mmCIF file of C-alpha atoms and ligand atoms in Angstrom:
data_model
loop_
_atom_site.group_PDB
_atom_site.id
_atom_site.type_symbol
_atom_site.label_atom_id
_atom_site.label_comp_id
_atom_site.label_asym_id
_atom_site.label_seq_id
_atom_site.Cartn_x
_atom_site.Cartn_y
_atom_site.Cartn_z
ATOM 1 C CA UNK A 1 14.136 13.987 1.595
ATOM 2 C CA UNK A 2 11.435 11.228 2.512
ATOM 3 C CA UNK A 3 8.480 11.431 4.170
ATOM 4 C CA UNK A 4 9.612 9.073 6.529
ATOM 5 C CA UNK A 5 13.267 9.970 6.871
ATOM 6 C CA UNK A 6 14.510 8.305 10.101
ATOM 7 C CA UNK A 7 11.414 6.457 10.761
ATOM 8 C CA UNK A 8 11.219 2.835 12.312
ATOM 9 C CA UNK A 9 8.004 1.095 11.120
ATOM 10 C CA UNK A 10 6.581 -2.161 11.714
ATOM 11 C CA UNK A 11 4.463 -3.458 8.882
ATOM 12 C CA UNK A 12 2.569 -6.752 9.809
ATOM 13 C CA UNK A 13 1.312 -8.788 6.372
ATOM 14 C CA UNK A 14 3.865 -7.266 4.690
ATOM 15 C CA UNK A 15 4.668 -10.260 2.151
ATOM 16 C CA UNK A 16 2.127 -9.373 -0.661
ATOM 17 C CA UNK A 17 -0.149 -6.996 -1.830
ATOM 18 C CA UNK A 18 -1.244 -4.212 0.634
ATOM 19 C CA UNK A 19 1.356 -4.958 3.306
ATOM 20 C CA UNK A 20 4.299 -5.230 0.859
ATOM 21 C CA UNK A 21 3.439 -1.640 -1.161
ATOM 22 C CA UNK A 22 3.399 -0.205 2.254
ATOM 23 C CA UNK A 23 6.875 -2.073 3.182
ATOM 24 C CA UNK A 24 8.138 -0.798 -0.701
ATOM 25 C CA UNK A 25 6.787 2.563 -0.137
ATOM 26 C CA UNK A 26 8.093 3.302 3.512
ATOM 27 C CA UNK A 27 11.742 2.068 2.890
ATOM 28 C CA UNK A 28 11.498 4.275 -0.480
ATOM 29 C CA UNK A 29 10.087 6.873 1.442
ATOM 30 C CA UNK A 30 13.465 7.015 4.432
ATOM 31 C CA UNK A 31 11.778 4.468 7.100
ATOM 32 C CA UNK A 32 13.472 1.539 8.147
ATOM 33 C CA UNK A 33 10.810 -1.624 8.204
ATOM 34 C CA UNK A 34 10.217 -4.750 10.039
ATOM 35 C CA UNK A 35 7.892 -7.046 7.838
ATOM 36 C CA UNK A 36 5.862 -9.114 10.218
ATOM 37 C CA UNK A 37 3.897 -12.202 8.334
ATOM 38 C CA UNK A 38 3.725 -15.593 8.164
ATOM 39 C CA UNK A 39 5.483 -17.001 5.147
ATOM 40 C CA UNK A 40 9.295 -16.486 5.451
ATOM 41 C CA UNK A 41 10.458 -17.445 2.194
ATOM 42 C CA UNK A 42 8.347 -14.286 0.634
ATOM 43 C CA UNK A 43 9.062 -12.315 4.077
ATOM 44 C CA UNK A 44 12.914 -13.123 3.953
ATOM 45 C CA UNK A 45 13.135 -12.351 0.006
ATOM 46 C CA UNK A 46 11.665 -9.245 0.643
ATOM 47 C CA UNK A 47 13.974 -7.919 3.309
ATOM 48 C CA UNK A 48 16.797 -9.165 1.240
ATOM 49 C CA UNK A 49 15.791 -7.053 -2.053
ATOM 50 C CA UNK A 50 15.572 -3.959 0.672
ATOM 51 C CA UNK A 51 18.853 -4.437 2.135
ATOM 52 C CA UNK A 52 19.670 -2.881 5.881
ATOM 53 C CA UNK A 53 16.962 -0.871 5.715
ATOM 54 C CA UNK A 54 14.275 -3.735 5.834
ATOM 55 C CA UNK A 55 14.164 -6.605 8.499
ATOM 56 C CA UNK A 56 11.482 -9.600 8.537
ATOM 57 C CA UNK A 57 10.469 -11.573 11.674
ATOM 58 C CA UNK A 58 7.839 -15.008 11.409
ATOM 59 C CA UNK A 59 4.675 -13.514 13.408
ATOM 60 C CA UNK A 60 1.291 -14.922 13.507
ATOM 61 C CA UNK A 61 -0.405 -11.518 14.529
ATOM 62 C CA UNK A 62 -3.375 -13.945 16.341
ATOM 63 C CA UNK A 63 -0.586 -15.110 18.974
ATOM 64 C CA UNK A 64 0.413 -12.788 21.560
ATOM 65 C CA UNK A 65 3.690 -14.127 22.016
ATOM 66 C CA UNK A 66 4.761 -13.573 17.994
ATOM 67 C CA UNK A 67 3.130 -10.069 18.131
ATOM 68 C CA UNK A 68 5.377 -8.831 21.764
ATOM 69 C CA UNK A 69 8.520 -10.421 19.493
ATOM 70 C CA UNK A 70 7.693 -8.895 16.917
ATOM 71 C CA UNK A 71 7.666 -5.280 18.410
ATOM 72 C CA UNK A 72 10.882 -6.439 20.587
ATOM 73 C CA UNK A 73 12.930 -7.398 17.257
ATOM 74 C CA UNK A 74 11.797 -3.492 15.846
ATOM 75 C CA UNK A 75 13.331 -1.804 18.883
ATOM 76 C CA UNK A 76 16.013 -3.902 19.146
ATOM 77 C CA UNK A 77 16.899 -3.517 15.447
ATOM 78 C CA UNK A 78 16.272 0.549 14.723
ATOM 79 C CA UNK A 79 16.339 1.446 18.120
ATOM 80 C CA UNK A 80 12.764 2.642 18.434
ATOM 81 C CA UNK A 81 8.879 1.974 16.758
ATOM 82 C CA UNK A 82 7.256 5.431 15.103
ATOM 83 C CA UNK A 83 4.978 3.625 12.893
ATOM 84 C CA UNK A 84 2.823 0.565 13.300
ATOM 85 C CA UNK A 85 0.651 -0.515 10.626
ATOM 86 C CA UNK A 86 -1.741 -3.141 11.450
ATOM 87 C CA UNK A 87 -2.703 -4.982 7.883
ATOM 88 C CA UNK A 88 -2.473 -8.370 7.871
ATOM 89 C CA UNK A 89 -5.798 -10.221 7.055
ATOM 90 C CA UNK A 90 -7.731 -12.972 5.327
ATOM 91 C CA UNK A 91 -10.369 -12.866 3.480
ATOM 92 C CA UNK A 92 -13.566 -13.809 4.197
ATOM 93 C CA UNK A 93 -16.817 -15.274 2.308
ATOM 94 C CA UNK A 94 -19.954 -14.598 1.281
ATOM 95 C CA UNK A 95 -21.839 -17.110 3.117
ATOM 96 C CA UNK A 96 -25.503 -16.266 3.861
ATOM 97 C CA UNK A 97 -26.162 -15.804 7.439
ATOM 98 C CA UNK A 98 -28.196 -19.061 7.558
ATOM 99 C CA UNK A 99 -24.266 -20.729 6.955
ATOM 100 C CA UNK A 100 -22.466 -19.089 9.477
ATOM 101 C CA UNK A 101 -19.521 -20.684 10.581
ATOM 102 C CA UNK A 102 -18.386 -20.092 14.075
ATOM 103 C CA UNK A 103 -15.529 -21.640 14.127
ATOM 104 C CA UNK A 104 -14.071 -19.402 10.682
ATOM 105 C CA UNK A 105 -15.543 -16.568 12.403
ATOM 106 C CA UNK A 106 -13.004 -16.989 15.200
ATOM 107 C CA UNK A 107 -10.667 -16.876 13.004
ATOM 108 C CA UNK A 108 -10.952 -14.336 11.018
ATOM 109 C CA UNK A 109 -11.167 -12.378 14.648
ATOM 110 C CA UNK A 110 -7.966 -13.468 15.955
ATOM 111 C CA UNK A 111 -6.492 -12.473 12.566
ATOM 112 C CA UNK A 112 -8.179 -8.681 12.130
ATOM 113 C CA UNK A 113 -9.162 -8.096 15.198
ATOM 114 C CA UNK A 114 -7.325 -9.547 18.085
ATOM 115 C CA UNK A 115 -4.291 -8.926 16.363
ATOM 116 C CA UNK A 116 -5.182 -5.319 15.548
ATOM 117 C CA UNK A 117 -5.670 -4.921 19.191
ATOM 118 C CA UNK A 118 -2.574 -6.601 20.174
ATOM 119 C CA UNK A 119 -0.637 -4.746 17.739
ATOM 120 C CA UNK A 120 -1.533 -1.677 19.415
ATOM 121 C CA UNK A 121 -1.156 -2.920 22.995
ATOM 122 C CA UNK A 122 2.195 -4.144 22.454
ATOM 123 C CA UNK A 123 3.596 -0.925 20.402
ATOM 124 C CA UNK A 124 1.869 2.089 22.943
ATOM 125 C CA UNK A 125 4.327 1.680 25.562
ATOM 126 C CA UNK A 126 7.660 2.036 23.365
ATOM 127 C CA UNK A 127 5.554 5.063 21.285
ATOM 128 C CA UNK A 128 4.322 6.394 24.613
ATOM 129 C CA UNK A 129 8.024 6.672 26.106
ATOM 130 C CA UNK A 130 8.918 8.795 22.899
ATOM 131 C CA UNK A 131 5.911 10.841 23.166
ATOM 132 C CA UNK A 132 4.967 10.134 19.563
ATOM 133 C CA UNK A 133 3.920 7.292 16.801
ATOM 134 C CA UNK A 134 1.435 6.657 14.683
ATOM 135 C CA UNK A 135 -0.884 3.540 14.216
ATOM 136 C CA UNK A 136 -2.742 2.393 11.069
ATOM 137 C CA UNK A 137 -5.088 -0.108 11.002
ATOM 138 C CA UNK A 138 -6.490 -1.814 8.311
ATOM 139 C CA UNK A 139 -10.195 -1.544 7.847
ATOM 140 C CA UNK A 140 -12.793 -1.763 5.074
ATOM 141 C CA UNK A 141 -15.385 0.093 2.912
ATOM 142 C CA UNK A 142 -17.562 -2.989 4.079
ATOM 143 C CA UNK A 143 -17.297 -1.302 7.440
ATOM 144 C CA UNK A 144 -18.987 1.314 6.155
ATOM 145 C CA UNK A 145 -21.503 0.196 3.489
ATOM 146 C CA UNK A 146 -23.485 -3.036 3.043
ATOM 147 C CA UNK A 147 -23.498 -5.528 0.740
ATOM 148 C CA UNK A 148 -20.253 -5.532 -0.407
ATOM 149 C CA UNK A 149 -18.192 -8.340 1.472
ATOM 150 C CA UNK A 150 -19.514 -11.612 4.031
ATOM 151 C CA UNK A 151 -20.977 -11.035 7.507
ATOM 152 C CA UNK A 152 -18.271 -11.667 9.359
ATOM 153 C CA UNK A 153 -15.581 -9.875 7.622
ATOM 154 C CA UNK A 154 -17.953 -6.817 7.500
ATOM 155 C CA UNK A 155 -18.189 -7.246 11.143
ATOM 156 C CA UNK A 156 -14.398 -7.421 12.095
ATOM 157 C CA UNK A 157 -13.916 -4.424 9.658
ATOM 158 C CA UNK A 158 -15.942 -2.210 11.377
ATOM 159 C CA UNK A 159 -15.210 -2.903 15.101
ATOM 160 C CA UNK A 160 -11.486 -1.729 14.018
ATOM 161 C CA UNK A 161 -12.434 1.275 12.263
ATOM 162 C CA UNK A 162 -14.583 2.015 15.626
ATOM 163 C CA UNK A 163 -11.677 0.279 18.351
ATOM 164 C CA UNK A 164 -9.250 2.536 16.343
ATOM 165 C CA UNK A 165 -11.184 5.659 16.759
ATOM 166 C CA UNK A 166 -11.521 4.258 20.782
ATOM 167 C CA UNK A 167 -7.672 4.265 21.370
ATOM 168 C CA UNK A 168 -6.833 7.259 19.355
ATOM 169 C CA UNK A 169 -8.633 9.216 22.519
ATOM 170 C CA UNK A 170 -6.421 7.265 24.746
ATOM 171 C CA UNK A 171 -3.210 7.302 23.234
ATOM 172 C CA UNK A 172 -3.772 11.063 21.390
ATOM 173 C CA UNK A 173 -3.043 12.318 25.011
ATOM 174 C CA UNK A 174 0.462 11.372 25.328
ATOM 175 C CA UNK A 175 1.456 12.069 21.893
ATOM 176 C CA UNK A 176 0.489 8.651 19.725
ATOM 177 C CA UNK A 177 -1.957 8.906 16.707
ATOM 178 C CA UNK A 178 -4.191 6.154 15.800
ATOM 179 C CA UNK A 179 -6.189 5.992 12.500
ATOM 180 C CA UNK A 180 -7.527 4.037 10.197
ATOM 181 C CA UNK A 181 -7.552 3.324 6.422
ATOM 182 C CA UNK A 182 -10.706 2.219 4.682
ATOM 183 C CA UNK A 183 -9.864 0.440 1.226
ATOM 184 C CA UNK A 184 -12.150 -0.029 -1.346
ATOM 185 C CA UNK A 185 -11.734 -2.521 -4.531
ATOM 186 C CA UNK A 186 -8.092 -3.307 -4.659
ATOM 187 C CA UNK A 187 -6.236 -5.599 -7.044
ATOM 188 C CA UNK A 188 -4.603 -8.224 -4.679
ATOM 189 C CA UNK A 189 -4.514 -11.930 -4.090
ATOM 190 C CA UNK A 190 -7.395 -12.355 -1.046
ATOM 191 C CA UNK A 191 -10.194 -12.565 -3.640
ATOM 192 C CA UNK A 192 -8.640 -15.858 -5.003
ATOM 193 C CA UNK A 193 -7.483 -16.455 -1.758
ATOM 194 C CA UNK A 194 -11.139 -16.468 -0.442
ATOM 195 C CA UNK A 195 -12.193 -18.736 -3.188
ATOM 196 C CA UNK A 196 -9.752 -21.047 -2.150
ATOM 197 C CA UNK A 197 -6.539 -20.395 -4.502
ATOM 198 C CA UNK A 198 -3.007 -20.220 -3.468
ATOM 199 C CA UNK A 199 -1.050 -17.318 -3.809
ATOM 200 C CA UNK A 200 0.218 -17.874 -7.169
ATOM 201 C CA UNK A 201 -3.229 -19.354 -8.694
ATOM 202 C CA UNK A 202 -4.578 -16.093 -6.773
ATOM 203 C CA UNK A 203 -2.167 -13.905 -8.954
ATOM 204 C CA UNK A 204 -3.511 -15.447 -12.200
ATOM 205 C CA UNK A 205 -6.691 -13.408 -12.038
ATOM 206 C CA UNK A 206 -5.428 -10.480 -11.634
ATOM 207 C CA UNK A 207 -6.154 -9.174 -15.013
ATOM 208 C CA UNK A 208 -10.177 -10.070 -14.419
ATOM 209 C CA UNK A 209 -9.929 -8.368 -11.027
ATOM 210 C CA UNK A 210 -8.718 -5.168 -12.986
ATOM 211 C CA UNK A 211 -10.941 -5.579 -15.220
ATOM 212 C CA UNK A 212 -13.844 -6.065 -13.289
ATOM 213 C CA UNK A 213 -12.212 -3.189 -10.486
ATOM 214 C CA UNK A 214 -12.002 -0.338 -13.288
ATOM 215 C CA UNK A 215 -15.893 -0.574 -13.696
ATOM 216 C CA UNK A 216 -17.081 -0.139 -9.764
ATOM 217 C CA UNK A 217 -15.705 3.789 -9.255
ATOM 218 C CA UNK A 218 -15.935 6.970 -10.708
ATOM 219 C CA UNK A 219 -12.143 6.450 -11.253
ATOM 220 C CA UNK A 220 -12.293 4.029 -14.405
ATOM 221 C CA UNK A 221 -8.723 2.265 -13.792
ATOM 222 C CA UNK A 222 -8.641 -0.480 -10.741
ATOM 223 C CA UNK A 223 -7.400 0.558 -7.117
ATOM 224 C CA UNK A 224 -3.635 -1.099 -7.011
ATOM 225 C CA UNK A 225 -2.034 -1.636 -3.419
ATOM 226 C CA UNK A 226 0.449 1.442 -4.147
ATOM 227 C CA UNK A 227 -2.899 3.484 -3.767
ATOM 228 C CA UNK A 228 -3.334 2.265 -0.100
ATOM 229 C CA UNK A 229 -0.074 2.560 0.512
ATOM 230 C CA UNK A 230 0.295 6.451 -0.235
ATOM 231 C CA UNK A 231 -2.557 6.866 2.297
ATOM 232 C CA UNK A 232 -0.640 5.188 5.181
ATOM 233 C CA UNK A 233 2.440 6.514 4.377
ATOM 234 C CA UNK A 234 0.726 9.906 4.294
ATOM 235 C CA UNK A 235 -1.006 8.710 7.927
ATOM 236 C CA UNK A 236 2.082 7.860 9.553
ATOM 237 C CA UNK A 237 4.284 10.330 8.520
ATOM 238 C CA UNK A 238 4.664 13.902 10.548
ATOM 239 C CA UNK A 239 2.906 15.515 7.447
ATOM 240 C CA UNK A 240 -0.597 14.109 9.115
ATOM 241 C CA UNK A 241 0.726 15.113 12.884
ATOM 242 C CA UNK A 242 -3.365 16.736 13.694
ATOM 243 C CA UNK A 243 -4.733 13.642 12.154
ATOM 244 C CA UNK A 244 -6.172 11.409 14.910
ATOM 245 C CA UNK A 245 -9.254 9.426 14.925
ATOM 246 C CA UNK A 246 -10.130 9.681 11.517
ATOM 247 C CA UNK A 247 -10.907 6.734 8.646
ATOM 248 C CA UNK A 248 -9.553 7.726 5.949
ATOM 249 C CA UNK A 249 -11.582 5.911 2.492
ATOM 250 C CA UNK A 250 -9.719 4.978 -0.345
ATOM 251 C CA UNK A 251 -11.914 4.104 -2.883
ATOM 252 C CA UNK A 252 -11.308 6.304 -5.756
ATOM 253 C CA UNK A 253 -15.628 7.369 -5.138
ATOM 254 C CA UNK A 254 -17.157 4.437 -5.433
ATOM 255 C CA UNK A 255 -19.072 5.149 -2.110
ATOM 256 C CA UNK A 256 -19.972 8.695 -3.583
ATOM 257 C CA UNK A 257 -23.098 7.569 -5.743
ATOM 258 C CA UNK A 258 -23.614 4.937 -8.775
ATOM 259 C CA UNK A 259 -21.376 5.063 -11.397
ATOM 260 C CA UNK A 260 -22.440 8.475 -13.510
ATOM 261 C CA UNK A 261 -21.778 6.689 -17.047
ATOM 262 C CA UNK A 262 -24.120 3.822 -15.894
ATOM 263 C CA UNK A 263 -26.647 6.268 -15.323
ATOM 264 C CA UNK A 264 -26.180 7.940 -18.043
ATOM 265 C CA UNK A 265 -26.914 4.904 -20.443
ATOM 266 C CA UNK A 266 -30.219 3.801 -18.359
ATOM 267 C CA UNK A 267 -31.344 7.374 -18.790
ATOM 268 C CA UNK A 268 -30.301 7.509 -22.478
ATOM 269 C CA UNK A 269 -32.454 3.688 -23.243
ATOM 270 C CA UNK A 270 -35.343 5.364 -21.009
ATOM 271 C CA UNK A 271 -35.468 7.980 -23.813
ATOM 272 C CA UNK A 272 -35.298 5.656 -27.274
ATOM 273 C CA UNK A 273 -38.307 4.183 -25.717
HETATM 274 N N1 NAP B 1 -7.757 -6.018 -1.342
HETATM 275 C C1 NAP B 1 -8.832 -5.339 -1.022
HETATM 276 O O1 NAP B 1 -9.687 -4.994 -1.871
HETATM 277 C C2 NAP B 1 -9.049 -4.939 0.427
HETATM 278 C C3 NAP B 1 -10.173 -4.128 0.687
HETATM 279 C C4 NAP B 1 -10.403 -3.726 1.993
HETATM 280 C C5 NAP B 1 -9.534 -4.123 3.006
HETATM 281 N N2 NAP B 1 -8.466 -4.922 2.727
HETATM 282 C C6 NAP B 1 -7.588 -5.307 3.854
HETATM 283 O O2 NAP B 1 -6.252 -5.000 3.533
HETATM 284 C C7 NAP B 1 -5.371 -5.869 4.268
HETATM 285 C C8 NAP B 1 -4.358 -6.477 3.317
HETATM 286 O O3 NAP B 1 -5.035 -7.364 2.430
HETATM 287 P P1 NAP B 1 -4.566 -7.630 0.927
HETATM 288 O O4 NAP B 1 -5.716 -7.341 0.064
HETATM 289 O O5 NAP B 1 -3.251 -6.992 0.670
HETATM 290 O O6 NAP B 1 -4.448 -9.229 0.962
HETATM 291 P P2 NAP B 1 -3.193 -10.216 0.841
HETATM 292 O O7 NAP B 1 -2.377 -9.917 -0.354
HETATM 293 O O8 NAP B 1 -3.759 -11.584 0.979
HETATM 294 O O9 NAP B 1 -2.328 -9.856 2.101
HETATM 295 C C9 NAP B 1 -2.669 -10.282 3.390
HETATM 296 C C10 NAP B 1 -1.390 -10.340 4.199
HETATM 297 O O10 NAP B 1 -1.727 -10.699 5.554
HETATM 298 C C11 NAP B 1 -0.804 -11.687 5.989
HETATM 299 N N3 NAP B 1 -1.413 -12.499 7.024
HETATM 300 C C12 NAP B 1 -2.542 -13.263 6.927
HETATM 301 N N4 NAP B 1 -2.774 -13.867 8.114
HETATM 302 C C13 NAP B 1 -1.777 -13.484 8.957
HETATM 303 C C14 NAP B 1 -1.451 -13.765 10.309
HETATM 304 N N5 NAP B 1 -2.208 -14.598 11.063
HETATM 305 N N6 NAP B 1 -0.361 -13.196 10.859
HETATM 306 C C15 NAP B 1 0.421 -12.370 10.125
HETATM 307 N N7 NAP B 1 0.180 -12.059 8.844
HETATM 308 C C16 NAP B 1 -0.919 -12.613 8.269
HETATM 309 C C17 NAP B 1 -0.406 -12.467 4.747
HETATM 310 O O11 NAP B 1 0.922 -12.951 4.837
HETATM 311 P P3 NAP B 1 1.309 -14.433 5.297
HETATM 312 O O12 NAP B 1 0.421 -15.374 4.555
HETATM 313 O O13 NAP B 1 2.759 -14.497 4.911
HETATM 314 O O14 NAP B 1 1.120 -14.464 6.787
HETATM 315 C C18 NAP B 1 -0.404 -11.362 3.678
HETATM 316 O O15 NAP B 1 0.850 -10.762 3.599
HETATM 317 C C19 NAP B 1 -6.276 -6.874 4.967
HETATM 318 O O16 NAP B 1 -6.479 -6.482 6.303
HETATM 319 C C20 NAP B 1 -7.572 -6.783 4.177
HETATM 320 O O17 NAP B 1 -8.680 -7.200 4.936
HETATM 321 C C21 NAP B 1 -8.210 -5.327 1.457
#
């Protein structure tokens, strides 16, 4: 039995990293998926690989008229929405202040943020008629700590983390849960997207992300996209049915101090001198 056994799930930026271990993950897990992104050759080979139980629509989550399709194609497909998760992003830079862009900043709002929010508008009133679903939306550890990502992406990050604790008290009341998942370092391509790569130039450096990822935790191996996936699985699955409101970090601790073996070596050169 899955976790998500008769589930109907709509996963937008499903076409790489994040988005498609949740997609992998959900179907593997009982839930029949609609992949929402913009790239249908990736979207379309996905559902394909799936089979019946996966289904992939074009949407641009920034346009309202792709995001109300793409909820209409999930009910008219399975028959019903349980599970939205709200992921699709891009990255941003580390600009200083004294650079920022307004125009990229608008952007990367109608992206994470407007589409967040219109992800949720569009999916409460199917979730509402059943009397139960479950929202995830996609924040950030740079939500919650400084330092680690640009100004505006830290920004967009944490108005969903708070906008998603904001609807959960609306929607909790007629059955619908709405959380949040906070990543931390994870191995995907919107690093080398953000320094201007493609996709597949992006892949290429995945070994120095891993590298470089296994050194920022306590957990010494890099956070992969399966590990964000298990969360939201977890998050829109019946097993977290009193879970509403709540950000849930996955960072494998690198929020919980600095890393203990790099401490350890400071202290131990302190001594030899
Ligand atoms: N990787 C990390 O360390 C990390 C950390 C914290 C938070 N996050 C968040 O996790 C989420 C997933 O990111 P990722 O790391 O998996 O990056 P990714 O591999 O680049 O995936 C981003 C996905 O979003 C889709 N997308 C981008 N713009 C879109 C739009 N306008 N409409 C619909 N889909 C769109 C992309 O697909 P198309 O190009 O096909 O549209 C892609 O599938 C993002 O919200 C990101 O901010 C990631």
């Amino acid at each position: 039995m899955g976790m998500l056994d008769g589930k109907a799930a709509i996963i937008t930026g499903g076409t790489s990293g994040i988005g498609e271990a949740c997609v992998e993950l959900f179907v593997q897990e009982g839930a029949r998926v609609v992949i929402a992104a913009r790239r249908e050759a990736e979207g379309e080979a996905l559902a394909a690989r799936l089979g019946q139980a996966a289904s992939f629509i074009r949407t641009d989550v920034a346009r309202e008229a792709d995001v109300r399709a793409m909820v209409a194609h999930c009910l008219s497909r399975f028959g019903r929405l349980d599970c939205l998760v709200n992921n699709a992003g891009t990255p941003g830079t580390m600009a200083p202040i004294a650079e920022f862009d307004a125009e990229k900043f608008d952007a990367l709002v109608g992206v994470h943020l407007r589409g967040t929010l219109l992800g949720m508008k569009h999916a409460a009133p199917a979730m509402l008629a059943q009397g139960a679903g479950s929202i995830v939306n996609l924040g950030s550890l740079a939500a919650h700590f400084a330092g680690l990502s640009g100004h505006a992406y830290t920004a967009v990050k944490a108005a969903i983390v708070q906008v998603s604790r904001n609807v959960a008290i609306e929607l909790g009341e007629g059955g619908v849960r709405v959380n949040s998942v906070s990543p931390g370092a994870i191995v995907t391509g919107i690093f080398g997207k953000g320094a201007g790569q493609t996709e597949a130039e992006a892949a290429k450096g995945f070994d120095t992300l891993k590298a470089h990822f296994t050194t920022v935790q306590a957990i010494r191996r890099p956070g992969m996209p399966v590990d964000i996936a298990c969360a939201v699985a977890w998050l829109s699955s019946d097993l977290a049915g009193f879970v509403n409101g709540e950000d849930v970090k996955v960072d494998g601790g690198m929020p919980g101090g600095f890393t203990w073996s790099r401490s350890r070596e400071f202290r131990a050169g302190m001594a030899k001198r």
